[in-house]
Every structure is written in C-alpha cells, then in structure tokens.
PDB file of C-alpha atoms and ligand atoms in Angstrom:
ATOM      1  CA  MET A   3      80.733 119.208 194.945  1.00 73.00           C
ATOM      2  CA  ALA A   4      85.006 120.059 194.386  1.00 90.00           C
ATOM      3  CA  ILE A   5      85.902 123.585 194.151  1.00 97.00           C
ATOM      4  CA  GLU A   6      87.449 123.989 190.903  1.00 98.00           C
ATOM      5  CA  GLN A   7      89.073 126.615 188.852  1.00 98.00           C
ATOM      6  CA  THR A   8      88.595 127.483 185.351  1.00 98.00           C
ATOM      7  CA  PHE A   9      89.186 129.902 182.637  1.00 98.00           C
ATOM      8  CA  SER A  10      87.208 132.347 181.150  1.00 99.00           C
ATOM      9  CA  ILE A  11      88.060 135.695 178.606  1.00 99.00           C
ATOM     10  CA  ILE A  12      86.015 138.629 177.776  1.00 99.00           C
ATOM     11  CA  LYS A  13      86.339 139.075 174.246  1.00 98.00           C
ATOM     12  CA  PRO A  14      86.556 141.742 172.292  1.00 98.00           C
ATOM     13  CA  ASN A  15      82.738 142.982 171.146  1.00 98.00           C
ATOM     14  CA  ALA A  16      81.578 142.383 174.835  1.00 98.00           C
ATOM     15  CA  MET A  17      84.603 144.609 175.947  1.00 98.00           C
ATOM     16  CA  LYS A  18      83.931 147.222 173.387  1.00 98.00           C
ATOM     17  CA  LYS A  19      79.853 146.821 174.842  1.00 98.00           C
ATOM     18  CA  ASN A  20      81.981 148.212 178.326  1.00 98.00           C
ATOM     19  CA  ALA A  21      79.833 144.910 179.486  1.00 98.00           C
ATOM     20  CA  ILE A  22      82.476 143.809 181.870  1.00 97.00           C
ATOM     21  CA  GLY A  23      80.932 144.417 185.424  1.00 98.00           C
ATOM     22  CA  ASP A  24      77.609 142.830 184.005  1.00 98.00           C
ATOM     23  CA  ILE A  25      79.383 140.064 182.837  1.00 98.00           C
ATOM     24  CA  ILE A  26      81.239 139.829 186.135  1.00 98.00           C
ATOM     25  CA  SER A  27      77.838 140.415 188.170  1.00 98.00           C
ATOM     26  CA  MET A  28      76.517 137.488 186.670  1.00 98.00           C
ATOM     27  CA  PHE A  29      79.211 134.545 187.412  1.00 98.00           C
ATOM     28  CA  GLU A  30      79.303 136.094 190.795  1.00 98.00           C
ATOM     29  CA  ALA A  31      75.333 136.069 191.471  1.00 98.00           C
ATOM     30  CA  ASN A  32      76.184 132.135 190.399  1.00 98.00           C
ATOM     31  CA  GLY A  33      78.595 131.493 192.909  1.00 98.00           C
ATOM     32  CA  LEU A  34      82.003 131.950 190.975  1.00 98.00           C
ATOM     33  CA  LYS A  35      84.620 134.295 192.574  1.00 98.00           C
ATOM     34  CA  ILE A  36      87.159 135.994 190.332  1.00 98.00           C
ATOM     35  CA  ALA A  37      90.115 134.475 191.327  1.00 98.00           C
ATOM     36  CA  ALA A  38      92.656 136.273 188.870  1.00 98.00           C
ATOM     37  CA  ALA A  39      92.298 139.024 186.269  1.00 98.00           C
ATOM     38  CA  LYS A  40      93.839 140.855 183.759  1.00 98.00           C
ATOM     39  CA  ILE A  41      93.091 142.776 180.620  1.00 98.00           C
ATOM     40  CA  THR A  42      95.384 142.648 177.686  1.00 98.00           C
ATOM     41  CA  ILE A  43      95.494 142.811 173.892  1.00 98.00           C
ATOM     42  CA  LEU A  44      96.537 139.007 172.725  1.00 98.00           C
ATOM     43  CA  SER A  45      99.108 138.802 170.019  1.00 98.00           C
ATOM     44  CA  LYS A  46      98.509 136.672 166.984  1.00 98.00           C
ATOM     45  CA  ALA A  47     101.138 134.124 168.823  1.00 98.00           C
ATOM     46  CA  LYS A  48      99.179 133.869 171.560  1.00 98.00           C
ATOM     47  CA  ALA A  49      95.795 133.426 170.474  1.00 98.00           C
ATOM     48  CA  GLU A  50      97.241 130.678 168.061  1.00 98.00           C
ATOM     49  CA  GLU A  51      98.840 128.540 170.418  1.00 98.00           C
ATOM     50  CA  PHE A  52      95.266 129.263 172.091  1.00 98.00           C
ATOM     51  CA  TYR A  53      93.153 128.190 169.933  1.00 98.00           C
ATOM     52  CA  ALA A  54      95.649 125.584 168.366  1.00 97.00           C
ATOM     53  CA  GLU A  55      92.997 122.849 168.144  1.00 96.00           C
ATOM     54  CA  HIS A  56      90.873 124.657 165.880  1.00 97.00           C
ATOM     55  CA  LYS A  57      93.783 125.240 163.514  1.00 97.00           C
ATOM     56  CA  GLU A  58      92.229 122.950 160.804  1.00 98.00           C
ATOM     57  CA  ARG A  59      88.928 124.612 161.037  1.00 97.00           C
ATOM     58  CA  PRO A  60      87.644 126.983 158.320  1.00 97.00           C
ATOM     59  CA  PHE A  61      86.585 130.025 160.863  1.00 97.00           C
ATOM     60  CA  PHE A  62      90.487 129.818 162.607  1.00 98.00           C
ATOM     61  CA  GLY A  63      92.093 133.025 160.371  1.00 98.00           C
ATOM     62  CA  GLU A  64      88.430 134.959 161.430  1.00 98.00           C
ATOM     63  CA  LEU A  65      88.773 133.878 164.830  1.00 98.00           C
ATOM     64  CA  VAL A  66      92.456 134.739 165.606  1.00 98.00           C
ATOM     65  CA  SER A  67      92.101 138.074 163.770  1.00 98.00           C
ATOM     66  CA  PHE A  68      88.773 138.811 165.851  1.00 98.00           C
ATOM     67  CA  MET A  69      90.367 138.216 169.169  1.00 98.00           C
ATOM     68  CA  THR A  70      93.198 140.211 168.507  1.00 98.00           C
ATOM     69  CA  SER A  71      91.082 143.103 167.697  1.00 98.00           C
ATOM     70  CA  GLY A  72      90.843 144.870 170.914  1.00 98.00           C
ATOM     71  CA  PRO A  73      91.102 144.413 174.628  1.00 98.00           C
ATOM     72  CA  VAL A  74      89.971 141.378 176.437  1.00 98.00           C
ATOM     73  CA  ALA A  75      89.631 140.462 180.241  1.00 98.00           C
ATOM     74  CA  LEU A  76      91.555 137.296 181.064  1.00 98.00           C
ATOM     75  CA  MET A  77      90.221 135.518 184.392  1.00 98.00           C
ATOM     76  CA  CYS A  78      90.418 132.776 186.464  1.00 98.00           C
ATOM     77  CA  LEU A  79      86.782 131.633 187.728  1.00 98.00           C
ATOM     78  CA  GLN A  80      86.583 129.445 191.033  1.00 98.00           C
ATOM     79  CA  GLY A  81      83.611 128.012 192.702  1.00 98.00           C
ATOM     80  CA  GLU A  82      82.301 124.784 193.210  1.00 98.00           C
ATOM     81  CA  ASN A  83      81.977 122.823 189.447  1.00 98.00           C
ATOM     82  CA  ALA A  84      83.201 125.988 188.403  1.00 98.00           C
ATOM     83  CA  VAL A  85      84.072 124.223 184.708  1.00 98.00           C
ATOM     84  CA  LEU A  86      80.678 123.469 183.974  1.00 98.00           C
ATOM     85  CA  LYS A  87      78.600 126.364 186.068  1.00 98.00           C
ATOM     86  CA  ASN A  88      80.809 128.752 183.784  1.00 98.00           C
ATOM     87  CA  ARG A  89      79.583 126.643 180.702  1.00 98.00           C
ATOM     88  CA  GLU A  90      76.064 127.124 181.487  1.00 98.00           C
ATOM     89  CA  ILE A  91      76.301 131.016 182.598  1.00 98.00           C
ATOM     90  CA  MET A  92      77.706 131.591 178.799  1.00 98.00           C
ATOM     91  CA  GLY A  93      75.210 129.579 177.305  1.00 98.00           C
ATOM     92  CA  ALA A  94      75.367 127.974 173.819  1.00 98.00           C
ATOM     93  CA  THR A  95      78.318 128.570 171.231  1.00 98.00           C
ATOM     94  CA  ASP A  96      75.786 130.464 169.271  1.00 98.00           C
ATOM     95  CA  PRO A  97      74.076 132.838 170.608  1.00 98.00           C
ATOM     96  CA  LYS A  98      70.976 132.382 168.384  1.00 98.00           C
ATOM     97  CA  LYS A  99      70.965 128.681 170.539  1.00 98.00           C
ATOM     98  CA  ALA A 100      72.015 130.474 173.918  1.00 98.00           C
ATOM     99  CA  ASN A 101      68.907 130.060 176.350  1.00 98.00           C
ATOM    100  CA  ALA A 102      67.467 133.251 177.752  1.00 98.00           C
ATOM    101  CA  GLY A 103      69.248 134.896 180.431  1.00 97.00           C
ATOM    102  CA  THR A 104      73.168 133.524 179.710  1.00 98.00           C
ATOM    103  CA  VAL A 105      75.856 135.785 178.577  1.00 98.00           C
ATOM    104  CA  ARG A 106      76.064 134.734 175.281  1.00 98.00           C
ATOM    105  CA  ALA A 107      71.988 134.946 174.412  1.00 98.00           C
ATOM    106  CA  LYS A 108      72.447 138.888 176.234  1.00 98.00           C
ATOM    107  CA  PHE A 109      75.697 139.657 174.891  1.00 98.00           C
ATOM    108  CA  GLY A 110      76.591 137.925 171.436  1.00 98.00           C
ATOM    109  CA  ASP A 111      76.898 139.364 168.066  1.00 98.00           C
ATOM    110  CA  ASN A 112      77.032 135.976 166.387  1.00 98.00           C
ATOM    111  CA  VAL A 113      78.463 132.284 166.864  1.00 98.00           C
ATOM    112  CA  GLY A 114      81.977 133.798 166.200  1.00 98.00           C
ATOM    113  CA  GLU A 115      81.690 137.033 168.537  1.00 98.00           C
ATOM    114  CA  ASN A 116      80.099 135.401 171.432  1.00 98.00           C
ATOM    115  CA  ALA A 117      81.157 137.539 174.458  1.00 98.00           C
ATOM    116  CA  VAL A 118      82.930 135.273 176.159  1.00 98.00           C
ATOM    117  CA  HIS A 119      85.461 131.996 176.410  1.00 98.00           C
ATOM    118  CA  GLY A 120      85.086 129.466 178.896  1.00 98.00           C
ATOM    119  CA  SER A 121      87.489 126.337 179.525  1.00 98.00           C
ATOM    120  CA  ASP A 122      85.325 123.024 178.441  1.00 98.00           C
ATOM    121  CA  SER A 123      86.867 120.544 180.963  1.00 98.00           C
ATOM    122  CA  ALA A 124      89.193 120.150 183.746  1.00 97.00           C
ATOM    123  CA  ALA A 125      92.023 119.587 181.765  1.00 98.00           C
ATOM    124  CA  SER A 126      91.537 122.607 179.143  1.00 98.00           C
ATOM    125  CA  ALA A 127      90.815 124.545 182.195  1.00 98.00           C
ATOM    126  CA  ALA A 128      94.803 123.723 183.622  1.00 98.00           C
ATOM    127  CA  ARG A 129      96.173 124.050 180.387  1.00 98.00           C
ATOM    128  CA  GLU A 130      94.612 127.833 179.740  1.00 98.00           C
ATOM    129  CA  LEU A 131      95.020 129.295 182.776  1.00 98.00           C
ATOM    130  CA  ALA A 132      98.780 128.332 182.277  1.00 98.00           C
ATOM    131  CA  LEU A 133      99.074 129.997 178.954  1.00 98.00           C
ATOM    132  CA  PHE A 134      98.276 133.385 180.245  1.00 98.00           C
ATOM    133  CA  PHE A 135      99.083 133.166 184.193  1.00 98.00           C
ATOM    134  CA  GLU A 136     101.738 132.571 186.475  1.00 98.00           C
ATOM    135  CA  LYS A 137     100.999 130.339 189.386  1.00 96.00           C
ATOM    136  CA  HIS A 138     101.711 133.169 192.057  1.00 97.00           C
ATOM    137  CA  GLU A 139      99.069 135.307 190.082  1.00 98.00           C
ATOM    138  CA  ILE A 140      95.811 133.050 190.579  1.00 98.00           C
ATOM    139  CA  CYS A 141      94.721 133.500 194.419  1.00 97.00           C
ATOM    140  CA  ASN A 142      92.476 130.753 196.221  1.00 94.00           C
ATOM    141  CA  VAL A 143      89.512 133.019 196.995  1.00 95.00           C
TER     142      VAL A 143
HETATM  143  P1  RTP B 219      85.147 128.867 173.498  1.00 56.53           P
HETATM  144  O1  RTP B 219      86.154 127.762 173.231  1.00 56.53           O
HETATM  145  O2  RTP B 219      85.253 130.215 172.857  1.00 56.53           O
HETATM  146  O3  RTP B 219      84.509 129.127 175.302  1.00 56.53           O
HETATM  147  O4  RTP B 219      83.458 128.291 172.900  1.00 56.53           O
HETATM  148  P2  RTP B 219      83.013 126.821 172.639  1.00 56.53           P
HETATM  149  O5  RTP B 219      83.816 125.565 173.437  1.00 56.53           O
HETATM  150  O6  RTP B 219      81.563 126.950 172.878  1.00 56.53           O
HETATM  151  O7  RTP B 219      83.090 126.551 170.920  1.00 56.53           O
HETATM  152  P3  RTP B 219      84.570 126.179 170.225  1.00 56.53           P
HETATM  153  O8  RTP B 219      83.593 124.928 169.634  1.00 56.53           O
HETATM  154  O9  RTP B 219      85.446 125.553 171.183  1.00 56.53           O
HETATM  155  O10 RTP B 219      84.631 127.608 169.458  1.00 56.53           O
HETATM  156  C1  RTP B 219      85.738 128.062 169.630  1.00 56.53           C
HETATM  157  C2  RTP B 219      85.378 129.770 169.755  1.00 56.53           C
HETATM  158  O11 RTP B 219      85.830 129.568 167.721  1.00 56.53           O
HETATM  159  C3  RTP B 219      84.334 130.611 167.487  1.00 56.53           C
HETATM  160  N1  RTP B 219      83.782 130.269 166.314  1.00 56.53           N
HETATM  161  N2  RTP B 219      82.701 130.491 165.107  1.00 56.53           N
HETATM  162  N3  RTP B 219      82.405 130.510 162.790  1.00 56.53           N
HETATM  163  C4  RTP B 219      82.174 129.819 163.455  1.00 56.53           C
HETATM  164  O12 RTP B 219      81.514 128.488 162.813  1.00 56.53           O
HETATM  165  C5  RTP B 219      82.350 129.319 164.411  1.00 56.53           C
HETATM  166  N4  RTP B 219      82.294 128.775 165.094  1.00 56.53           N
HETATM  167  C6  RTP B 219      83.002 128.843 166.535  1.00 56.53           C
HETATM  168  C7  RTP B 219      83.699 130.955 168.324  1.00 56.53           C
HETATM  169  O13 RTP B 219      84.006 132.040 168.968  1.00 56.53           O
HETATM  170  C8  RTP B 219      83.939 129.853 169.803  1.00 56.53           C
HETATM  171  O14 RTP B 219      83.519 130.060 170.912  1.00 56.53           O
HETATM  172 MG1   MG B 220      85.820 125.393 173.147  1.00 56.53          MG
END
C-alpha cells in the first residue's frame, strides 16, 4: 500500500472543546503521522476559496461563517492509504450517522459543526495542502 499525505482541519467547535490532543491521538493510534501543523484563524477569502466546490449550496454562507469563527488546526497527515484512512477515522459528515468511536461521533455537534475536515481524494489533498502549506513546511515523516 502506498504512503500518502492528506489534509486535515480540526474545526472551530472541536478546538473550543479542547480536543486537539484527543483527535491527534486517534490519528496516531490508527497509523497516521503529523507531517505539518499550524493553528490559525481562517480569513473569509481563504475559507471561500477552500470550499469553492460548495459555493452554490444553501449552507455555504453558514459554513464559511462557522469556519472563520475561531482558531482551527491545519494538518498534513501521512501514512499508508492516508486519504481513505482519515475519512474512516472521521466518520460520516453528519455526526448522528457517524459510526461510534469516530471523531465526528465523539466531537461533532451537527452536520455543519462536525469537528473535522479531511480531503476526499488524492487530488483534493494535493490542492488543499497547497492552499495552506508551502512545500518546505511539510515533512516526510
Ligand atoms: P469535509 O469536506 O469537511 O471533510 O466534509 P465532507 O466531505 O464529509 O462533507 P462535504 O459534503 O464536503 O461538506 C463540507 C462541509 O460542509 C458542511 N455541511 N453542512 N448544513 C448542511 O447540510 C451541511 N452539509 C455539509 C460540513 O461542515 C461539511 O463537513
Ligand atoms: Mg468534503
């Protein structure tokens, strides 16, 4: 299985719950390593660019407002099959539908405030990592 890198965000609601350590522990326990990390507050422009694919969706305004409402942790996760593995660790978009033990089941509040983001494909991961990190900021761990 190939070693991959994927992009992860711990969203503002999970940051408010002081859950960074718990969430990173779940990544590490499942074989993912942190190859880059920064804590920041997203600008409206950056959040809109990041979520451009959802521009026409009814929840877009609410999503951008939530994602800029407080600090987030931006990370590059690395490991075998990292894109899919991260999606499994996160659980379904709606925390009510997420399997027990997943990040969203534990820390998500609702379908919008669902604790984490994870890239949905290798192509998305490359695009999203490039939006938030310089190449030299990502280590090969
Ligand atoms: P993400 O991109 O954050 O990893 O989540 P995802 O692939 O599971 O979900 P996606 O369909 O890409 O939606 C992106 C984010 O938009 C918010 N959302 N709100 N109010 C709603 O019905 C709704 N649906 C989606 C969530 O924050 C979701 O993660
Ligand atoms: Mg998505």
